[in-house]
Coordinates of C-alpha atoms in Angstrom, one line a residue:
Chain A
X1 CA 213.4 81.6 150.9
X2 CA 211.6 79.1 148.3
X3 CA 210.2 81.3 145.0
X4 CA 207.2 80.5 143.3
X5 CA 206.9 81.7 140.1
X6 CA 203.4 81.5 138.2
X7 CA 202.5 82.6 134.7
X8 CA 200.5 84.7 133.4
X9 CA 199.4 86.8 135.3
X10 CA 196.6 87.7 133.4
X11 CA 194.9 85.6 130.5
X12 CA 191.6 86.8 128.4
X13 CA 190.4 83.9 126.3
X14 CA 187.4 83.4 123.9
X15 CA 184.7 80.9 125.6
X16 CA 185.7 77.9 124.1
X17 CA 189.0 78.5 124.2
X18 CA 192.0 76.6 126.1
X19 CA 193.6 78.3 129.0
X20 CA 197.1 77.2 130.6
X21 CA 198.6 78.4 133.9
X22 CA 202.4 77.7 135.1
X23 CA 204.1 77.3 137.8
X24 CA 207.9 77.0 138.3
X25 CA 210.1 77.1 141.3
X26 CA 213.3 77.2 142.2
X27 CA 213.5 74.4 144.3
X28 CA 212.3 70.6 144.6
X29 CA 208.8 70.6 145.7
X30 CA 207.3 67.7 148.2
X31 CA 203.7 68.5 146.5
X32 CA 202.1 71.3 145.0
X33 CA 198.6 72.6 145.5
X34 CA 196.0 74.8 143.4
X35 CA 193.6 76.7 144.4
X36 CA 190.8 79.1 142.8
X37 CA 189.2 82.0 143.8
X38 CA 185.9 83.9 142.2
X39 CA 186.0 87.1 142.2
X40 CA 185.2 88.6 145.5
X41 CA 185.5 85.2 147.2
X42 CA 187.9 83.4 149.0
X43 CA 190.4 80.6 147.4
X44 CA 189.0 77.4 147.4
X45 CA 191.2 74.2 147.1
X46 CA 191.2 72.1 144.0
X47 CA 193.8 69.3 144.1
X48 CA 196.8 68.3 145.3
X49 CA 200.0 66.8 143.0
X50 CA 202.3 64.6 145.3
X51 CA 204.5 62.5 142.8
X52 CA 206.8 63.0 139.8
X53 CA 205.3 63.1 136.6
X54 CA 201.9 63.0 138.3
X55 CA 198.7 64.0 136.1
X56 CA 195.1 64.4 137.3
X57 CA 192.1 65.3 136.0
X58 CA 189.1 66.8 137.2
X59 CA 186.3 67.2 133.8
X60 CA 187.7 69.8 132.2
X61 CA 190.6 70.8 134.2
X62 CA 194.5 68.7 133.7
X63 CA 196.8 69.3 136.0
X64 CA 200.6 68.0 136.2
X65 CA 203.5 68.1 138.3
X66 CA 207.1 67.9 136.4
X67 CA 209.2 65.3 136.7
X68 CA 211.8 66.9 138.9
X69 CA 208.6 68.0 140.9
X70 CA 210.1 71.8 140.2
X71 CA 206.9 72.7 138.1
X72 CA 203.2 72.3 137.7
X73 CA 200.6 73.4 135.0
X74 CA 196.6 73.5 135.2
X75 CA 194.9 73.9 131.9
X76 CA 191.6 74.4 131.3
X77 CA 189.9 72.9 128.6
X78 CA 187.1 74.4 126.6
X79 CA 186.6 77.4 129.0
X80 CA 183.7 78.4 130.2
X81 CA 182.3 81.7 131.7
X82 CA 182.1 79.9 134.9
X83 CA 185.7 78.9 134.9
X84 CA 186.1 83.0 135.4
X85 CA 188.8 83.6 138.5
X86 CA 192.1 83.9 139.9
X87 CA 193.9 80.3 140.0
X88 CA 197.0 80.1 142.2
X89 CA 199.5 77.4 143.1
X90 CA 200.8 76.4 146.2
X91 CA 203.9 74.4 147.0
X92 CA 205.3 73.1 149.7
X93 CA 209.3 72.0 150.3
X94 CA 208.7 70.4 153.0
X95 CA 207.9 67.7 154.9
X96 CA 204.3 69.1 156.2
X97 CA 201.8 71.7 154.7
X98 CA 201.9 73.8 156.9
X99 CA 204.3 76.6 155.5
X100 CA 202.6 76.2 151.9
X101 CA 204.1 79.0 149.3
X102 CA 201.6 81.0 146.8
X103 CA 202.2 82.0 143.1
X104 CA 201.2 85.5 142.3
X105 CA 197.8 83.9 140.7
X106 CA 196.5 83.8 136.7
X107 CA 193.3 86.1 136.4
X108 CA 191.4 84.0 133.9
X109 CA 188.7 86.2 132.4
X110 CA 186.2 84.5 129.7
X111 CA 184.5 86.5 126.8
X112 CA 181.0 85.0 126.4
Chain B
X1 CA 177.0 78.9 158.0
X2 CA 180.1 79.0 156.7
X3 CA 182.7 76.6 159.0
X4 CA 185.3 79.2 158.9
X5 CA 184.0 82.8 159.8
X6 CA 185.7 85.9 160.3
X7 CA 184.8 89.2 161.6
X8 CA 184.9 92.1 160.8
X9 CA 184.3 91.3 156.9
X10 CA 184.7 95.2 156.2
X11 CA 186.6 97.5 158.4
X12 CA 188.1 101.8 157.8
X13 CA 190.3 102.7 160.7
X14 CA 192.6 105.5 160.6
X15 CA 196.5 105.4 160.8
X16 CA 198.0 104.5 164.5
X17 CA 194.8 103.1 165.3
X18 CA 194.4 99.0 167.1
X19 CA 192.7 96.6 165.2
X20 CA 191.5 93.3 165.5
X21 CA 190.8 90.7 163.1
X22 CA 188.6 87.4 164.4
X23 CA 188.9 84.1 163.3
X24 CA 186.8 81.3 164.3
X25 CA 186.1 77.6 163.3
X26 CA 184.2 74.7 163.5
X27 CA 186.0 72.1 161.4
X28 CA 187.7 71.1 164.5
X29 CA 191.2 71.5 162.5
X30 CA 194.3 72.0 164.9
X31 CA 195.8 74.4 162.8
X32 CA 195.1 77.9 161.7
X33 CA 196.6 80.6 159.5
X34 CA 196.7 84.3 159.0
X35 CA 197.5 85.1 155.4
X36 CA 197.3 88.2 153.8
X37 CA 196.4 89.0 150.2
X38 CA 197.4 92.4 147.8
X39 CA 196.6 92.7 144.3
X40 CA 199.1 91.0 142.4
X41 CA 200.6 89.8 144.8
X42 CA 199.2 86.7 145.8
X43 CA 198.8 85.1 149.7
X44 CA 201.4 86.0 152.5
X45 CA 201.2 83.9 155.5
X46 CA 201.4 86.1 158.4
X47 CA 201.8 83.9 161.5
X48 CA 200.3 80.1 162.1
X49 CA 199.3 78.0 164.7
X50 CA 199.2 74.4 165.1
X51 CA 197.5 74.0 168.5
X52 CA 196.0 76.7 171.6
X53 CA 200.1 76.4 172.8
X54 CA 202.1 77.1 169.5
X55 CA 202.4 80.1 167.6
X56 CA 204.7 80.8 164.8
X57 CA 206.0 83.8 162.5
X58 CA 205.3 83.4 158.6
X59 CA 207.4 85.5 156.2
X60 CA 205.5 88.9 157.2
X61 CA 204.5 89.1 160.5
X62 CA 206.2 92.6 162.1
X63 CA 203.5 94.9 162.6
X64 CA 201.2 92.0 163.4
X65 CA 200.4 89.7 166.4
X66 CA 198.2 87.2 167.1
X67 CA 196.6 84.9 169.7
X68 CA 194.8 81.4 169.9
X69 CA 192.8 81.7 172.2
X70 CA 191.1 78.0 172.3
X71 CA 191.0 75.3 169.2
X72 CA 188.5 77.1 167.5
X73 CA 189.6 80.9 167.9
X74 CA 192.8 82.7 166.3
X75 CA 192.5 86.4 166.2
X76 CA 195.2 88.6 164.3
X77 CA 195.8 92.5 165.9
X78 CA 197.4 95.3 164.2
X79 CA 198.8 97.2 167.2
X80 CA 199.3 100.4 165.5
X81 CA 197.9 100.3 161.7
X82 CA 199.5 101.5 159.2
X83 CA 198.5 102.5 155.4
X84 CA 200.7 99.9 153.7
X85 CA 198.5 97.0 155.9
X86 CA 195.4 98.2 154.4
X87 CA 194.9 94.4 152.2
X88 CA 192.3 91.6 152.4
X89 CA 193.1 89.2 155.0
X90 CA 192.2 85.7 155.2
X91 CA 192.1 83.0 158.0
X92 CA 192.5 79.4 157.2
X93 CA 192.5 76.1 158.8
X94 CA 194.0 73.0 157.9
X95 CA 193.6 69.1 159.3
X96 CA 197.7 67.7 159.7
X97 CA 195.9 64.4 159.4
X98 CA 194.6 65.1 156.4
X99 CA 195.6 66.3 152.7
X100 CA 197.1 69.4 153.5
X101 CA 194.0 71.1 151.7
X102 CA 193.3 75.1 153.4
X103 CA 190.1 75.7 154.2
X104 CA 189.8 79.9 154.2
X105 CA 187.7 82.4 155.5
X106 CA 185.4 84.7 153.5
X107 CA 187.9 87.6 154.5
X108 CA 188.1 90.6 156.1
X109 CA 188.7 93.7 154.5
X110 CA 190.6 96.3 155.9
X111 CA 191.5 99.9 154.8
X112 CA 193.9 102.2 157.1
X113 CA 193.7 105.8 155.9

């Protein structure tokens, strides 16, 4: 079945820092989805990438979808503590979302 | 009140023992999902529905079953539990007119010993 591949899997950064999480799989994606979740809470949706080459932008978050729609990154710009969590992608290969495919998830954590 | 809600949000059975896990929603979505999450590991769908007559297998549903019982209402069971199912599991609904976005549950924890 499809493989979704997302890296790290754990990232400590220095508030202020910039924080990057990938996301690679091994087939063609319709779209790709990312989600977050707080620690001790539920994932909650963020955005989701439907074309090649797409880039969005939420403040301080960027996320893009490759080209060949095989890979998507989110980076985070400037963390802050409140950016603390586990982000995972979700992609989907095919037609409908309804059989969506998780990454393992990034655990951000921020030193004040 | 939270539009998806599941009960129990904390449950310790013991090994061989039946267990339900309730799902219920108000966002009026069609379709509902059972996923299941270990550290590490990320989400596992379990099973999915898309309406009260359709129910589908995701890529780990032995040991589990589930039912839809109206719109709102999809309940997961552990018919015997086992120590390896002891995870956090969430529900989630989804609009097929819309985005594709999940909308989860707060979760259910559940430890078999």
């Amino acid at each position: 079945g499809q493989q979704v591949m997302q890296i790290p899997q754990y990232q400590h950064v220095q508030e202020g820092e910039d924080f990057t999480t990938y996301c690679n799989s091994s087939t063609t994606l319709s779209n790709i989805q990312w989600y977050k979740q707080r620690p001790g809470g539920h994932p909650v949706f963020l955005i989701q990438l439907v074309k090649s080459g797409e880039v969005k932008k939420q403040k301080r978050l960027t996320f893009q979808f490759g080209e060949a729609k095989k890979n998507s990154s989110l980076h985070i710009t400037a963390t802050q503590t409140t950016d603390v969590g586990t982000y995972f992608c979700a992609a989907n290969s095919g037609g409908s979302n309804y059989k969506l495919t998780f990454g393992k998830g990034t655990l951000l954590t921020v030193n004040p | 009140d939270a539009d998806v809600t599941q009960t129990p949000r904390n449950r310790i059975t013991k090994t061989g023992k039946r267990i339900m896990l309730e799902c219920s929603q108000t966002k009026g979505h069609d379709r509902m999902y059972w996923y299941r999450q270990d550290p590490g590991l990320g989400l596992r769908l379990i099973y999915y529905s898309f309406d009260v007559k359709d129910i589908n297998k995701g890529e780990i549903s032995d040991g589990y079953s589930v039912s839809r019982q109206a719109q709102a209402k999809f309940s997961l069971s552990l018919e015997s539990a086992i120590p390896n199912q002891t995870a956090l599991y969430f529900c989630a609904t989804s609009d097929p007119g819309g985005t594709g976005e999940l909308f989860f549950g707060e979760g259910s924890r559940l430890t078999v010993l």
